[in-house]
């Protein structure tokens, strides 16, 4: 019966969506198909047949596709709680027992297992035998068919799972945890201010995990920042795209604005003014590209521009909501998350970014909005923003290669 490799893809938070659950499941199905299409042709009768049934997604794959590649791709899809490689049988005790015996004999040969326990779940409540009895019956069949095995209900080598459903029963022994969250595209679109540092890629990843599609803007100060620094950010964005799929990134030279700020505003206010212009430019791009919010990698108190007072002054420059998913995290937590998602090593490569250009010796940590607005009035704000947006470059970010999970 098992001419193809079978994988059970489970939803997490999606299962709690009530009346909207079918919509989220369809979106997740589309995302799983998109994540696996590079491994083979997707469709009924093709290399990969991917279907949704009873709250689960089933992947039936040609045996010439590496199962580990399928699992590794599926668990990186936001909304996936776990994935199991399984075998299927007709939903009769004899058929389930025969398949379970074959499954366990294979594990004996491959892994040398000696003990087991059967745990059964009866999703089909019309089936005449209840779950505990199913487990006992299948366990007895395995003992008869696999003479070397013994039952160990406390610490078995293999916990054999039997998931009995209306038309088929699925047998498996392990789960690979997924990322959870919500499928991409179920929560609008945000514009991430992406630097070459540790924080902003993590912020982008966290918002994508909540179902938000991404577009990005990156600021540089060429020639004070190098072409290699620009390439680093594109590569870093590619690591984020490994989770989100391709997206657009707008690349803006901030140097003309920085030079005007240095000439016309107090030195200690430089960082705040630069940050306000970044936000204004990001908002202009966001509105032009269908985004509902801005996203930043700021966390409270990390640097001078991220004090509570500074964030209030920064937010005053835009009308669009600003999402800061890292706001309550400390640096160690952010670094740990960056390592988990595979962006840390690229982030710490030592290339300069625009925030280090014209950095004041004593930046204002508690700026006053009225003073900032008075200084800003000396600048042609609208003209500077318009020229920056108009002279920007847009690149398509494609998924980069992440380490195996």
Short mmCIF file of C-alpha atoms in Angstrom, two decimals:
data_model
loop_
_atom_site.label_atom_id
_atom_site.label_comp_id
_atom_site.label_asym_id
_atom_site.label_seq_id
_atom_site.Cartn_x
_atom_site.Cartn_y
_atom_site.Cartn_z
CA UNK A 1 0.00 0.00 0.00
CA UNK A 2 2.86 2.36 0.81
CA UNK A 3 4.22 2.96 -2.70
CA UNK A 4 5.11 6.52 -1.70
CA UNK A 5 6.64 8.05 1.40
CA UNK A 6 3.92 9.60 3.54
CA UNK A 7 4.29 12.60 5.85
CA UNK A 8 1.77 13.98 8.32
CA UNK A 9 2.00 17.77 8.69
CA UNK A 10 0.20 19.07 11.78
CA UNK A 11 -1.08 22.55 12.41
CA UNK A 12 -0.59 24.33 15.71
CA UNK A 13 -2.30 27.63 16.46
CA UNK A 14 -4.26 27.29 13.21
CA UNK A 15 -6.37 24.60 14.89
CA UNK A 16 -7.76 27.22 17.32
CA UNK A 17 -9.19 29.58 14.70
CA UNK A 18 -12.83 28.52 14.98
CA UNK A 19 -14.99 29.63 12.06
CA UNK A 20 -11.88 30.94 10.24
CA UNK A 21 -10.02 27.65 10.55
CA UNK A 22 -10.64 26.51 6.92
CA UNK A 23 -9.15 29.77 5.61
CA UNK A 24 -5.99 29.36 7.69
CA UNK A 25 -5.71 25.69 6.70
CA UNK A 26 -5.97 26.56 3.00
CA UNK A 27 -3.29 29.22 3.41
CA UNK A 28 -1.05 26.75 5.22
CA UNK A 29 -1.62 24.15 2.50
CA UNK A 30 -0.51 26.68 -0.11
CA UNK A 31 2.60 27.53 1.92
CA UNK A 32 3.55 23.86 2.32
CA UNK A 33 3.14 23.33 -1.43
CA UNK A 34 5.30 26.37 -2.12
CA UNK A 35 8.00 25.18 0.29
CA UNK A 36 8.16 21.71 -1.29
CA UNK A 37 7.84 22.55 -4.97
CA UNK A 38 11.60 22.78 -5.44
CA UNK A 39 11.87 19.10 -4.48
CA UNK A 40 9.58 17.86 -7.23
CA UNK A 41 6.45 18.49 -9.26
CA UNK A 42 3.39 19.07 -7.06
CA UNK A 43 -0.05 17.72 -7.98
CA UNK A 44 -2.21 14.61 -8.04
CA UNK A 45 -0.22 11.80 -9.60
CA UNK A 46 2.97 13.90 -9.53
CA UNK A 47 6.16 13.64 -7.45
CA UNK A 48 4.42 15.30 -4.50
CA UNK A 49 0.71 14.94 -3.79
CA UNK A 50 -0.16 17.38 -0.99
CA UNK A 51 -3.70 17.37 0.42
CA UNK A 52 -5.65 18.64 3.41
CA UNK A 53 -7.97 16.36 5.37
CA UNK A 54 -9.51 16.47 8.86
CA UNK A 55 -7.27 19.29 10.08
CA UNK A 56 -4.05 17.66 8.86
CA UNK A 57 -1.93 18.04 5.74
CA UNK A 58 -0.71 14.86 4.07
CA UNK A 59 2.31 14.75 1.78
CA UNK A 60 2.71 11.68 -0.42
CA UNK A 61 6.11 11.81 -2.06
CA UNK A 62 7.91 9.75 -4.65
CA UNK A 63 10.52 7.54 -3.00
CA UNK A 64 13.27 9.09 -5.11
CA UNK A 65 12.93 12.31 -3.05
CA UNK A 66 15.04 12.38 0.11
CA UNK A 67 12.60 12.19 3.07
CA UNK A 68 14.87 14.34 5.23
CA UNK A 69 14.67 17.17 2.69
CA UNK A 70 10.88 17.02 2.79
CA UNK A 71 10.79 17.17 6.59
CA UNK A 72 13.41 19.92 6.77
CA UNK A 73 11.47 22.09 4.30
CA UNK A 74 8.07 21.47 5.90
CA UNK A 75 9.10 22.27 9.48
CA UNK A 76 10.31 25.72 8.36
CA UNK A 77 6.85 26.70 7.18
CA UNK A 78 5.20 29.09 9.61
CA UNK A 79 2.02 27.50 10.95
CA UNK A 80 3.41 23.95 10.98
CA UNK A 81 3.56 22.47 14.49
CA UNK A 82 5.21 19.14 13.66
CA UNK A 83 5.89 16.63 10.90
CA UNK A 84 6.00 12.83 11.04
CA UNK A 85 7.09 10.30 8.43
CA UNK A 86 4.41 7.63 8.51
CA UNK A 87 2.96 4.58 6.81
CA UNK A 88 -0.72 4.05 6.15
CA UNK A 89 -3.07 1.11 6.31
CA UNK A 90 -6.73 0.43 5.77
CA UNK A 91 -8.72 1.12 8.93
CA UNK A 92 -9.21 -2.49 9.98
CA UNK A 93 -7.41 -4.12 12.89
CA UNK A 94 -5.90 -6.85 10.70
CA UNK A 95 -4.54 -4.34 8.15
CA UNK A 96 -3.23 -2.03 10.88
CA UNK A 97 -1.61 -4.95 12.67
CA UNK A 98 0.12 -6.21 9.54
CA UNK A 99 1.49 -2.77 8.73
CA UNK A 100 2.61 -2.25 12.36
CA UNK A 101 4.51 -5.55 12.32
CA UNK A 102 6.28 -4.61 9.09
CA UNK A 103 7.07 -1.16 10.50
CA UNK A 104 8.55 -2.54 13.71
CA UNK A 105 10.56 -5.23 11.92
CA UNK A 106 12.15 -2.48 9.85
CA UNK A 107 13.06 -0.55 13.03
CA UNK A 108 14.55 -3.70 14.54
CA UNK A 109 16.82 -4.07 11.52
CA UNK A 110 17.73 -0.38 11.21
CA UNK A 111 18.02 0.64 14.87
CA UNK A 112 18.15 -2.56 16.90
CA UNK A 113 15.10 -1.66 19.00
CA UNK A 114 14.13 -4.13 21.71
CA UNK A 115 11.14 -2.63 23.50
CA UNK A 116 8.00 -0.80 22.42
CA UNK A 117 4.65 0.55 23.45
CA UNK A 118 1.59 1.23 21.29
CA UNK A 119 -0.40 4.41 21.74
CA UNK A 120 -3.60 4.55 19.68
CA UNK A 121 -5.89 7.47 18.87
CA UNK A 122 -9.33 6.92 17.34
CA UNK A 123 -10.31 10.04 15.39
CA UNK A 124 -13.12 8.04 13.75
CA UNK A 125 -15.56 7.65 16.66
CA UNK A 126 -17.77 5.29 14.60
CA UNK A 127 -15.04 2.66 14.71
CA UNK A 128 -16.36 -0.04 17.07
CA UNK A 129 -13.18 -0.50 19.13
CA UNK A 130 -12.02 2.25 21.49
CA UNK A 131 -8.48 3.66 21.59
CA UNK A 132 -7.07 1.73 24.61
CA UNK A 133 -8.30 -1.58 23.19
CA UNK A 134 -6.90 -0.74 19.74
CA UNK A 135 -3.51 -0.21 21.39
CA UNK A 136 -3.68 -3.59 23.18
CA UNK A 137 -4.76 -5.48 20.05
CA UNK A 138 -2.07 -3.95 17.83
CA UNK A 139 0.54 -4.45 20.56
CA UNK A 140 -0.35 -8.16 20.73
CA UNK A 141 -0.03 -8.48 16.94
CA UNK A 142 3.39 -6.83 17.05
CA UNK A 143 4.56 -9.20 19.81
CA UNK A 144 3.50 -12.20 17.71
CA UNK A 145 5.05 -10.82 14.51
CA UNK A 146 8.27 -9.49 16.08
CA UNK A 147 9.59 -12.21 18.36
CA UNK A 148 12.54 -10.20 19.70
CA UNK A 149 10.40 -7.34 21.04
CA UNK A 150 9.10 -6.82 24.54
CA UNK A 151 6.56 -4.33 25.84
CA UNK A 152 7.83 -1.54 28.09
CA UNK A 153 5.08 0.87 29.11
CA UNK A 154 7.42 3.18 31.06
CA UNK A 155 10.52 3.74 28.89
CA UNK A 156 10.16 2.00 25.52
CA UNK A 157 12.75 2.23 22.73
CA UNK A 158 9.84 3.02 20.39
CA UNK A 159 6.49 4.61 21.15
CA UNK A 160 4.45 3.38 18.19
CA UNK A 161 1.62 5.78 17.35
CA UNK A 162 -1.54 4.55 15.65
CA UNK A 163 -3.81 7.32 14.34
CA UNK A 164 -7.07 5.76 13.15
CA UNK A 165 -9.16 7.94 10.83
CA UNK A 166 -12.22 7.49 8.64
CA UNK A 167 -10.61 6.07 5.53
CA UNK A 168 -7.02 5.37 6.55
CA UNK A 169 -4.90 4.71 9.62
CA UNK A 170 -1.44 6.21 10.00
CA UNK A 171 1.45 4.60 11.87
CA UNK A 172 4.56 6.47 12.98
CA UNK A 173 7.00 6.69 15.88
CA UNK A 174 8.36 10.25 15.99
CA UNK A 175 7.62 13.92 15.41
CA UNK A 176 9.91 16.69 14.22
CA UNK A 177 8.82 19.99 15.73
CA UNK A 178 8.01 22.87 13.40
CA UNK A 179 8.14 26.62 13.95
CA UNK A 180 4.46 27.09 14.77
CA UNK A 181 2.94 30.52 14.35
CA UNK A 182 0.55 31.45 11.55
CA UNK A 183 0.77 30.96 7.77
CA UNK A 184 2.35 33.80 5.84
CA UNK A 185 -0.20 36.10 4.27
CA UNK A 186 -2.83 35.79 7.00
CA UNK A 187 -1.81 39.03 8.78
CA UNK A 188 -1.15 41.71 6.22
CA UNK A 189 2.19 43.12 5.12
CA UNK A 190 4.89 45.08 6.94
CA UNK A 191 7.93 47.13 5.92
CA UNK A 192 10.98 45.99 7.89
CA UNK A 193 13.86 48.46 8.37
CA UNK A 194 16.64 45.96 7.75
CA UNK A 195 20.20 46.74 8.82
CA UNK A 196 23.23 44.48 8.72
CA UNK A 197 23.06 43.83 12.46
CA UNK A 198 21.69 41.09 14.67
CA UNK A 199 18.34 42.59 15.68
CA UNK A 200 16.37 43.52 12.57
CA UNK A 201 16.53 40.08 10.85
CA UNK A 202 15.18 38.54 14.06
CA UNK A 203 12.38 41.14 14.16
CA UNK A 204 11.52 40.36 10.53
CA UNK A 205 11.42 36.63 11.29
CA UNK A 206 9.21 37.13 14.34
CA UNK A 207 6.63 39.18 12.45
CA UNK A 208 6.65 36.69 9.58
CA UNK A 209 5.96 33.96 12.13
CA UNK A 210 2.77 35.85 13.04
CA UNK A 211 1.63 35.60 9.42
CA UNK A 212 2.85 38.98 8.16
CA UNK A 213 4.27 39.25 4.65
CA UNK A 214 7.43 41.33 4.39
CA UNK A 215 8.94 44.06 2.30
CA UNK A 216 12.24 45.64 3.38
CA UNK A 217 14.15 48.90 3.25
CA UNK A 218 17.89 49.13 3.85
CA UNK A 219 19.81 52.38 4.39
CA UNK A 220 23.48 52.86 3.55
CA UNK A 221 25.91 55.79 3.42
CA UNK A 222 28.06 55.06 0.39
CA UNK A 223 30.98 55.75 0.05
CA UNK A 224 31.37 55.77 3.86
CA UNK A 225 29.84 52.31 3.81
CA UNK A 226 31.23 49.78 1.35
CA UNK A 227 29.77 47.76 -1.48
CA UNK A 228 30.61 44.64 0.54
CA UNK A 229 28.46 45.92 3.40
CA UNK A 230 25.57 46.22 0.93
CA UNK A 231 26.13 42.67 -0.29
CA UNK A 232 26.20 41.42 3.27
CA UNK A 233 22.71 42.84 3.90
CA UNK A 234 21.39 41.26 0.71
CA UNK A 235 22.78 37.90 1.84
CA UNK A 236 21.30 38.42 5.30
CA UNK A 237 17.92 39.23 3.78
CA UNK A 238 18.24 35.99 1.80
CA UNK A 239 18.44 34.04 5.05
CA UNK A 240 15.18 35.66 6.16
CA UNK A 241 13.69 34.84 2.75
CA UNK A 242 14.48 31.17 3.35
CA UNK A 243 11.51 31.29 5.74
CA UNK A 244 9.32 33.82 3.94
CA UNK A 245 9.98 33.26 0.25
CA UNK A 246 11.24 36.02 -2.00
CA UNK A 247 10.47 39.66 -1.20
CA UNK A 248 11.52 43.12 -2.33
CA UNK A 249 14.12 45.26 -0.61
CA UNK A 250 14.51 48.99 -1.27
CA UNK A 251 18.07 50.28 -0.89
CA UNK A 252 18.38 53.95 0.03
CA UNK A 253 21.51 56.12 0.27
CA UNK A 254 21.05 58.18 3.42
CA UNK A 255 24.30 60.14 3.12
CA UNK A 256 22.83 63.35 1.61
CA UNK A 257 20.35 63.55 4.49
CA UNK A 258 23.02 62.84 7.09
CA UNK A 259 25.21 65.62 5.70
CA UNK A 260 22.33 68.10 5.91
CA UNK A 261 21.60 67.06 9.49
CA UNK A 262 25.24 67.49 10.52
CA UNK A 263 25.36 70.97 8.95
CA UNK A 264 22.10 72.27 10.40
CA UNK A 265 21.28 70.47 13.67
CA UNK A 266 22.96 70.13 17.09
CA UNK A 267 25.46 67.26 17.18
CA UNK A 268 23.81 65.44 20.10
CA UNK A 269 20.53 65.27 18.14
CA UNK A 270 22.06 63.65 15.04
CA UNK A 271 21.06 60.09 15.84
CA UNK A 272 17.43 61.03 16.53
CA UNK A 273 17.11 63.08 13.34
CA UNK A 274 18.62 60.28 11.25
CA UNK A 275 16.21 57.81 12.80
CA UNK A 276 13.22 60.07 12.10
CA UNK A 277 14.20 60.35 8.45
CA UNK A 278 14.58 56.60 8.19
CA UNK A 279 11.06 56.19 9.50
CA UNK A 280 9.62 58.83 7.17
CA UNK A 281 11.27 57.25 4.13
CA UNK A 282 10.17 53.76 5.22
CA UNK A 283 6.60 54.98 5.66
CA UNK A 284 6.58 56.56 2.20
CA UNK A 285 7.76 53.27 0.67
CA UNK A 286 5.33 51.27 2.81
CA UNK A 287 2.33 53.29 1.66
CA UNK A 288 3.38 52.94 -1.98
CA UNK A 289 3.74 49.18 -1.67
CA UNK A 290 0.66 48.07 0.24
CA UNK A 291 2.15 47.72 3.72
CA UNK A 292 0.05 48.32 6.83
CA UNK A 293 2.86 48.80 9.35
CA UNK A 294 6.55 49.46 9.87
CA UNK A 295 8.74 46.90 11.65
CA UNK A 296 11.98 47.67 13.47
CA UNK A 297 14.51 45.68 15.49
CA UNK A 298 14.57 48.14 18.38
CA UNK A 299 14.47 46.89 21.97
CA UNK A 300 13.98 49.23 24.87
CA UNK A 301 17.12 50.88 26.22
CA UNK A 302 19.68 49.05 24.09
CA UNK A 303 21.22 52.23 22.59
CA UNK A 304 20.66 55.99 22.83
CA UNK A 305 18.02 56.03 20.07
CA UNK A 306 16.01 53.28 21.81
CA UNK A 307 15.21 54.89 25.16
CA UNK A 308 11.52 55.40 25.85
CA UNK A 309 11.88 59.15 25.22
CA UNK A 310 13.74 58.61 21.95
CA UNK A 311 11.18 56.09 20.67
CA UNK A 312 8.34 58.53 21.37
CA UNK A 313 10.13 61.23 19.37
CA UNK A 314 10.90 58.77 16.56
CA UNK A 315 7.30 57.57 16.32
CA UNK A 316 6.10 61.16 16.05
CA UNK A 317 7.64 61.31 12.57
CA UNK A 318 5.13 58.81 11.09
CA UNK A 319 1.43 58.02 11.24
CA UNK A 320 1.71 54.32 10.40
CA UNK A 321 1.84 51.78 13.29
CA UNK A 322 5.35 50.70 14.25
CA UNK A 323 5.77 47.07 15.34
CA UNK A 324 8.76 46.30 17.58
CA UNK A 325 8.65 42.57 18.32
CA UNK A 326 11.97 42.69 20.25
CA UNK A 327 10.99 45.57 22.52
CA UNK A 328 11.06 43.57 25.78
CA UNK A 329 13.96 41.23 24.93
CA UNK A 330 17.55 41.62 26.06
CA UNK A 331 20.54 41.27 23.76
CA UNK A 332 21.35 37.71 24.83
CA UNK A 333 17.83 36.57 24.03
CA UNK A 334 18.01 38.22 20.60
CA UNK A 335 21.40 36.67 19.88
CA UNK A 336 20.10 33.24 20.87
CA UNK A 337 17.14 33.63 18.52
CA UNK A 338 19.44 34.78 15.71
CA UNK A 339 21.52 31.64 16.19
CA UNK A 340 18.40 29.48 16.14
CA UNK A 341 17.16 30.90 12.85
CA UNK A 342 20.57 30.93 11.18
CA UNK A 343 21.20 34.67 10.75
CA UNK A 344 23.72 35.28 13.55
CA UNK A 345 26.96 34.38 11.76
CA UNK A 346 26.16 36.64 8.81
CA UNK A 347 25.02 39.48 11.10
CA UNK A 348 28.32 39.64 12.99
CA UNK A 349 30.49 39.97 9.90
CA UNK A 350 32.43 43.23 10.51
CA UNK A 351 31.11 45.60 7.88
CA UNK A 352 30.10 49.17 8.68
CA UNK A 353 26.52 50.45 8.44
CA UNK A 354 25.02 53.91 8.07
CA UNK A 355 24.25 54.25 11.78
CA UNK A 356 27.98 54.50 12.56
CA UNK A 357 28.51 57.45 10.19
CA UNK A 358 28.63 60.90 11.89
CA UNK A 359 27.91 59.27 15.25
CA UNK A 360 27.89 61.95 17.97
CA UNK A 361 30.19 61.59 20.97
CA UNK A 362 27.35 62.26 23.42
CA UNK A 363 24.00 61.43 21.79
CA UNK A 364 20.82 62.69 23.41
CA UNK A 365 19.15 59.91 25.37
CA UNK A 366 16.12 61.91 26.52
CA UNK A 367 15.30 64.14 23.55
CA UNK A 368 12.51 66.70 23.77
CA UNK A 369 10.10 66.66 20.86
CA UNK A 370 9.74 70.43 20.65
CA UNK A 371 13.51 70.90 20.38
CA UNK A 372 13.82 68.16 17.76
CA UNK A 373 11.01 69.72 15.69
CA UNK A 374 12.63 73.15 15.97
CA UNK A 375 15.94 71.78 14.67
CA UNK A 376 14.18 69.80 11.97
CA UNK A 377 12.45 72.96 10.73
CA UNK A 378 15.85 74.09 9.41
CA UNK A 379 15.80 71.20 6.93
CA UNK A 380 13.86 70.68 3.70
CA UNK A 381 12.27 67.54 5.12
CA UNK A 382 9.85 66.85 2.28
CA UNK A 383 12.45 67.46 -0.39
CA UNK A 384 15.05 65.29 1.29
CA UNK A 385 12.59 62.42 1.75
CA UNK A 386 11.31 62.69 -1.81
CA UNK A 387 14.81 62.69 -3.31
CA UNK A 388 15.88 59.73 -1.16
CA UNK A 389 12.86 57.66 -2.21
CA UNK A 390 13.24 58.65 -5.86
CA UNK A 391 16.92 57.74 -6.04
CA UNK A 392 16.58 54.37 -4.31
CA UNK A 393 17.20 50.96 -5.82
CA UNK A 394 14.88 47.96 -5.49
CA UNK A 395 16.20 44.40 -5.51
CA UNK A 396 14.42 41.06 -5.32
CA UNK A 397 15.59 39.00 -2.37
CA UNK A 398 15.57 35.25 -3.03
CA UNK A 399 15.90 32.52 -0.39
CA UNK A 400 19.41 31.74 0.79
CA UNK A 401 20.64 28.44 2.21
CA UNK A 402 20.14 27.90 5.92
CA UNK A 403 21.83 25.27 8.12
CA UNK A 404 19.85 22.06 8.57
CA UNK A 405 17.41 22.03 11.48
#
